[in-house]
Amino acid sequence: MEVEKKRIEILNDAGFRSDGRRQYELRDLSIDLSRHGEADGSALISHGLTQVLVSVHGPREAKMRSHTFHDRANINVEVTVASFSTGERRKRLKGDKRILEFAATIKSTFEPVVRTSLYPRSQIDIYIQILQQDGGTLQTCINGTTLALINAGIPMSDFVCAISGGVHSTSPMLDLTTLEENDVPHVTVAVMPKSKKVVLVTMETRLHVERFEEVLCLARDAAAVLHKEMKEAVLGRSEGLIKMGEVAIGQKGRGEDDMVLDS
């Protein structure tokens, strides 16, 4: 006798999702802007269980002449996926079509936002490592890239804040997990919060135009919430660096005073 598998309920009658959140509730956002490796700027970011590490190098001399532009910097994006990031244990190579699409999407999202004209004949390298995946991978990559670029001191016209959204039956939801992405039509929206301009919309499944407009409006509101948390993380990092600088100057001053006394 075959045992029928119980289907996990995406949204129950009480309005709760499979992980206990309500429709518009976002997952916990974790941000670490401390330096990782030799990068000029980096960010370790998590949306729920999805975790991404973004490292930025540059602006620096382009490795290839074909990537050198006399009037602006070239943005180079490379994405790698850890083999342990999903339950599949599948190793994705650099030439994987999905990875190349991810990199191209992120590059096209940030080219209008980064002030590349300030760095002609140079290259800005963005390396993205996807460490863990549980839905919202693209949004996590975009938000991590925003923070890493800011951490590297690269001028941008605005933050870029991204969020995923979908519709279950007639109920819109935000910040989807893998379980929800596999079951409902969904989109990823990236917004510049100051101007409220939408810089990216990706949709791999069909969604009714009325539902799309509703999800888009919700995404803009969610972007404002993400912007606040991301800005607080940047300010916290800046304050920490200022305090470290003051301590270093104080120690140097005390050292010079000791040298004077000894003489």
Short mmCIF file of C-alpha atoms in Angstrom, two decimals:
data_model
loop_
_atom_site.label_atom_id
_atom_site.label_comp_id
_atom_site.label_asym_id
_atom_site.label_seq_id
_atom_site.Cartn_x
_atom_site.Cartn_y
_atom_site.Cartn_z
CA MET A 1 0.00 0.00 0.00
CA GLU A 2 1.44 3.36 -1.05
CA VAL A 3 1.55 6.11 1.55
CA GLU A 4 0.42 9.44 0.12
CA LYS A 5 2.85 12.26 0.86
CA LYS A 6 1.32 15.14 2.76
CA ARG A 7 1.63 18.38 0.82
CA ILE A 8 3.06 21.24 2.83
CA GLU A 9 0.62 24.13 3.05
CA ILE A 10 2.05 27.35 1.63
CA LEU A 11 -0.49 29.61 3.34
CA ASN A 12 -3.05 28.34 5.84
CA ASP A 13 -6.50 29.71 6.64
CA ALA A 14 -5.10 31.72 9.56
CA GLY A 15 -2.79 33.61 7.21
CA PHE A 16 0.45 31.93 8.27
CA ARG A 17 3.06 30.50 5.92
CA SER A 18 4.94 27.22 6.27
CA ASP A 19 7.76 28.89 8.27
CA GLY A 20 5.38 30.77 10.60
CA ARG A 21 5.54 34.16 8.90
CA ARG A 22 2.58 36.17 7.70
CA GLN A 23 2.08 37.16 4.05
CA TYR A 24 4.12 40.38 4.04
CA GLU A 25 6.56 39.50 6.81
CA LEU A 26 10.24 39.47 5.81
CA ARG A 27 12.80 36.96 6.99
CA ASP A 28 15.53 37.94 9.45
CA LEU A 29 18.23 40.03 7.78
CA SER A 30 21.82 39.54 8.96
CA ILE A 31 24.66 41.80 7.73
CA ASP A 32 28.40 41.55 8.44
CA LEU A 33 30.54 44.29 6.89
CA SER A 34 33.84 43.35 8.53
CA ARG A 35 36.71 42.79 6.11
CA HIS A 36 36.87 39.39 4.42
CA GLY A 37 40.15 38.46 2.75
CA GLU A 38 42.01 41.06 0.66
CA ALA A 39 38.91 42.70 -0.80
CA ASP A 40 38.58 46.50 -0.86
CA GLY A 41 35.04 46.02 0.39
CA SER A 42 32.93 43.02 1.32
CA ALA A 43 29.61 41.99 2.80
CA LEU A 44 28.34 38.75 4.28
CA ILE A 45 24.56 38.87 4.14
CA SER A 46 21.76 36.46 5.01
CA HIS A 47 18.05 36.59 4.24
CA GLY A 48 16.75 33.81 6.44
CA LEU A 49 18.78 30.71 5.57
CA THR A 50 20.05 32.11 2.27
CA GLN A 51 23.61 33.37 2.72
CA VAL A 52 25.91 35.16 0.28
CA LEU A 53 29.43 36.62 0.52
CA VAL A 54 30.23 39.51 -1.86
CA SER A 55 33.76 40.86 -2.34
CA VAL A 56 34.64 43.99 -4.33
CA HIS A 57 38.10 44.75 -5.74
CA GLY A 58 38.98 48.02 -7.41
CA PRO A 59 38.71 50.27 -9.20
CA ARG A 60 41.90 48.84 -10.71
CA GLU A 61 43.53 48.31 -14.07
CA ALA A 62 41.50 46.04 -16.34
CA LYS A 63 43.02 42.62 -16.98
CA MET A 64 41.98 42.61 -20.64
CA ARG A 65 42.27 45.44 -23.15
CA SER A 66 38.80 44.63 -24.50
CA HIS A 67 37.40 45.44 -21.04
CA THR A 68 38.95 48.93 -21.01
CA PHE A 69 36.68 51.90 -21.77
CA HIS A 70 38.11 55.42 -22.09
CA ASP A 71 35.07 57.13 -20.54
CA ARG A 72 34.05 54.80 -17.73
CA ALA A 73 34.93 51.82 -15.57
CA ASN A 74 33.95 48.32 -16.56
CA ILE A 75 31.97 46.33 -14.01
CA ASN A 76 32.94 42.67 -13.93
CA VAL A 77 30.69 40.25 -12.02
CA GLU A 78 31.60 36.65 -11.26
CA VAL A 79 29.29 34.27 -9.37
CA THR A 80 30.20 30.96 -7.77
CA VAL A 81 27.89 28.55 -5.98
CA ALA A 82 29.14 26.34 -3.15
CA SER A 83 28.38 22.67 -3.80
CA PHE A 84 26.95 22.41 -0.28
CA SER A 85 24.61 25.40 -0.71
CA THR A 86 21.59 23.21 -1.56
CA GLY A 87 20.45 19.69 -0.82
CA GLU A 88 21.36 18.65 -4.38
CA ARG A 89 25.12 18.66 -3.71
CA ARG A 90 25.56 19.63 -7.34
CA LYS A 91 28.73 21.40 -8.34
CA ARG A 92 28.05 24.38 -10.59
CA LEU A 93 30.85 25.48 -12.90
CA LYS A 94 31.62 29.07 -13.96
CA GLY A 95 30.23 28.36 -17.42
CA ASP A 96 26.89 27.16 -16.04
CA LYS A 97 24.09 28.96 -17.88
CA ARG A 98 22.22 29.78 -14.68
CA ILE A 99 25.33 31.32 -13.09
CA LEU A 100 26.09 33.37 -16.21
CA GLU A 101 22.50 34.70 -16.21
CA PHE A 102 22.84 35.66 -12.55
CA ALA A 103 26.09 37.52 -13.22
CA ALA A 104 24.66 39.33 -16.27
CA THR A 105 21.54 40.37 -14.34
CA ILE A 106 23.56 41.80 -11.45
CA LYS A 107 25.94 43.61 -13.83
CA SER A 108 23.06 45.25 -15.74
CA THR A 109 21.39 46.22 -12.44
CA PHE A 110 24.41 48.11 -11.09
CA GLU A 111 25.81 49.70 -14.26
CA PRO A 112 23.30 52.61 -14.15
CA VAL A 113 23.77 53.05 -10.37
CA VAL A 114 27.54 52.97 -9.92
CA ARG A 115 29.23 56.21 -11.01
CA THR A 116 31.58 54.50 -13.43
CA SER A 117 32.42 57.76 -15.23
CA LEU A 118 34.64 58.72 -12.26
CA TYR A 119 36.99 55.83 -13.03
CA PRO A 120 37.78 55.74 -16.77
CA ARG A 121 40.02 52.95 -18.10
CA SER A 122 39.57 50.87 -14.95
CA GLN A 123 37.66 47.83 -13.78
CA ILE A 124 35.54 47.08 -10.71
CA ASP A 125 35.46 43.37 -9.90
CA ILE A 126 32.52 41.95 -7.97
CA TYR A 127 32.91 38.37 -6.75
CA ILE A 128 29.80 36.71 -5.37
CA GLN A 129 29.88 33.43 -3.47
CA ILE A 130 26.51 31.79 -2.80
CA LEU A 131 27.07 29.85 0.41
CA GLN A 132 23.55 28.70 1.22
CA GLN A 133 20.26 28.76 -0.68
CA ASP A 134 16.72 28.77 0.63
CA GLY A 135 14.91 31.10 -1.74
CA GLY A 136 15.52 34.75 -2.60
CA THR A 137 19.04 34.05 -3.87
CA LEU A 138 19.04 36.87 -6.44
CA GLN A 139 17.73 39.43 -3.95
CA THR A 140 20.43 38.42 -1.46
CA CYS A 141 23.14 38.76 -4.13
CA ILE A 142 21.90 42.23 -5.11
CA ASN A 143 21.61 43.51 -1.54
CA GLY A 144 25.02 42.07 -0.68
CA THR A 145 26.55 43.74 -3.76
CA THR A 146 25.09 47.11 -2.73
CA LEU A 147 26.65 46.82 0.72
CA ALA A 148 30.02 45.56 -0.56
CA LEU A 149 30.29 48.43 -3.08
CA ILE A 150 29.50 50.98 -0.36
CA ASN A 151 31.99 49.28 1.96
CA ALA A 152 34.63 49.59 -0.79
CA GLY A 153 33.98 53.33 -1.01
CA ILE A 154 32.71 53.23 -4.59
CA PRO A 155 30.29 56.12 -5.32
CA MET A 156 26.72 55.16 -6.17
CA SER A 157 23.69 57.30 -6.95
CA ASP A 158 21.56 55.31 -4.48
CA PHE A 159 21.21 52.03 -2.63
CA VAL A 160 19.77 49.13 -4.60
CA CYS A 161 17.38 47.07 -2.47
CA ALA A 162 15.86 43.87 -3.82
CA ILE A 163 13.05 41.58 -2.65
CA SER A 164 11.19 38.61 -4.07
CA GLY A 165 7.41 38.36 -4.15
CA GLY A 166 4.79 35.93 -5.33
CA VAL A 167 1.09 35.11 -5.29
CA HIS A 168 -0.50 32.05 -3.71
CA SER A 169 -4.04 31.74 -5.10
CA THR A 170 -5.00 35.42 -4.74
CA SER A 171 -2.76 36.17 -1.75
CA PRO A 172 0.50 38.08 -2.42
CA MET A 173 3.58 37.20 -0.34
CA LEU A 174 7.04 38.70 0.12
CA ASP A 175 10.54 37.26 0.61
CA LEU A 176 9.92 33.73 -0.61
CA THR A 177 11.65 30.54 0.52
CA THR A 178 12.63 27.75 -1.89
CA LEU A 179 9.47 25.85 -0.99
CA GLU A 180 7.33 28.85 -1.91
CA GLU A 181 9.29 29.65 -5.09
CA ASN A 182 8.72 26.10 -6.32
CA ASP A 183 4.97 26.37 -5.75
CA VAL A 184 3.89 29.92 -6.65
CA PRO A 185 4.50 32.36 -9.55
CA HIS A 186 7.07 34.86 -8.36
CA VAL A 187 9.20 37.88 -9.28
CA THR A 188 12.31 39.61 -7.97
CA VAL A 189 12.19 43.40 -7.84
CA ALA A 190 15.10 45.78 -7.21
CA VAL A 191 14.36 49.39 -6.22
CA MET A 192 16.37 52.55 -5.57
CA PRO A 193 14.65 53.68 -2.34
CA LYS A 194 15.35 57.43 -2.57
CA SER A 195 13.88 57.92 -6.02
CA LYS A 196 11.68 54.79 -5.78
CA LYS A 197 12.79 53.86 -9.28
CA VAL A 198 12.57 50.19 -10.20
CA VAL A 199 15.91 49.09 -11.70
CA LEU A 200 15.17 45.38 -12.08
CA VAL A 201 12.19 43.09 -12.49
CA THR A 202 12.78 39.41 -13.23
CA MET A 203 9.92 36.98 -13.69
CA GLU A 204 10.41 33.33 -14.62
CA THR A 205 6.77 32.33 -14.25
CA ARG A 206 3.49 33.81 -15.49
CA LEU A 207 1.71 36.26 -13.24
CA HIS A 208 -1.57 38.07 -13.88
CA VAL A 209 -1.06 41.78 -14.55
CA GLU A 210 -3.31 42.84 -11.63
CA ARG A 211 -1.39 40.61 -9.22
CA PHE A 212 1.89 41.85 -10.66
CA GLU A 213 1.02 45.48 -9.89
CA GLU A 214 0.06 44.51 -6.34
CA VAL A 215 3.34 42.63 -5.78
CA LEU A 216 5.32 45.53 -7.29
CA CYS A 217 3.77 48.03 -4.86
CA LEU A 218 4.47 45.72 -1.93
CA ALA A 219 8.06 45.27 -3.12
CA ARG A 220 8.59 49.04 -3.10
CA ASP A 221 7.38 49.22 0.50
CA ALA A 222 9.60 46.28 1.46
CA ALA A 223 12.59 47.96 -0.21
CA ALA A 224 12.15 50.93 2.14
CA VAL A 225 12.31 48.57 5.13
CA LEU A 226 15.44 46.86 3.77
CA HIS A 227 17.02 50.23 3.02
CA LYS A 228 16.65 51.29 6.64
CA GLU A 229 18.35 48.13 7.95
CA MET A 230 21.11 48.23 5.33
CA LYS A 231 21.79 51.92 6.04
CA GLU A 232 22.01 51.22 9.78
CA ALA A 233 24.57 48.48 9.08
CA VAL A 234 26.67 50.86 6.96
CA LEU A 235 26.51 53.62 9.60
CA GLY A 236 27.42 51.11 12.31
CA ARG A 237 30.44 49.99 10.30
CA SER A 238 31.51 53.61 9.71
CA GLU A 239 31.23 54.48 13.40
CA GLY A 240 33.28 51.42 14.28
CA LEU A 241 36.06 52.43 11.85
CA ILE A 242 36.08 56.00 13.24
CA LYS A 243 36.48 54.69 16.80
CA MET A 244 39.29 52.38 15.70
CA GLY A 245 41.01 55.35 14.05
CA GLU A 246 40.66 57.49 17.18
CA VAL A 247 42.11 54.71 19.33
CA ALA A 248 45.05 54.28 16.94
CA ILE A 249 45.74 58.05 16.94
CA GLY A 250 45.54 58.11 20.75
CA GLN A 251 47.98 55.23 21.07
CA LYS A 252 50.37 56.91 18.63
CA GLY A 253 50.15 60.17 20.59
CA ARG A 254 50.91 58.41 23.87
CA GLY A 255 53.86 56.67 22.24
CA GLU A 256 55.32 60.00 21.06
CA ASP A 257 54.86 61.52 24.54
CA ASP A 258 56.75 58.59 26.08
CA MET A 259 59.61 59.11 23.62
CA VAL A 260 59.84 62.81 24.62
CA LEU A 261 59.95 61.94 28.34
CA ASP A 262 62.64 59.32 27.78
CA SER A 263 64.81 61.83 25.95
#
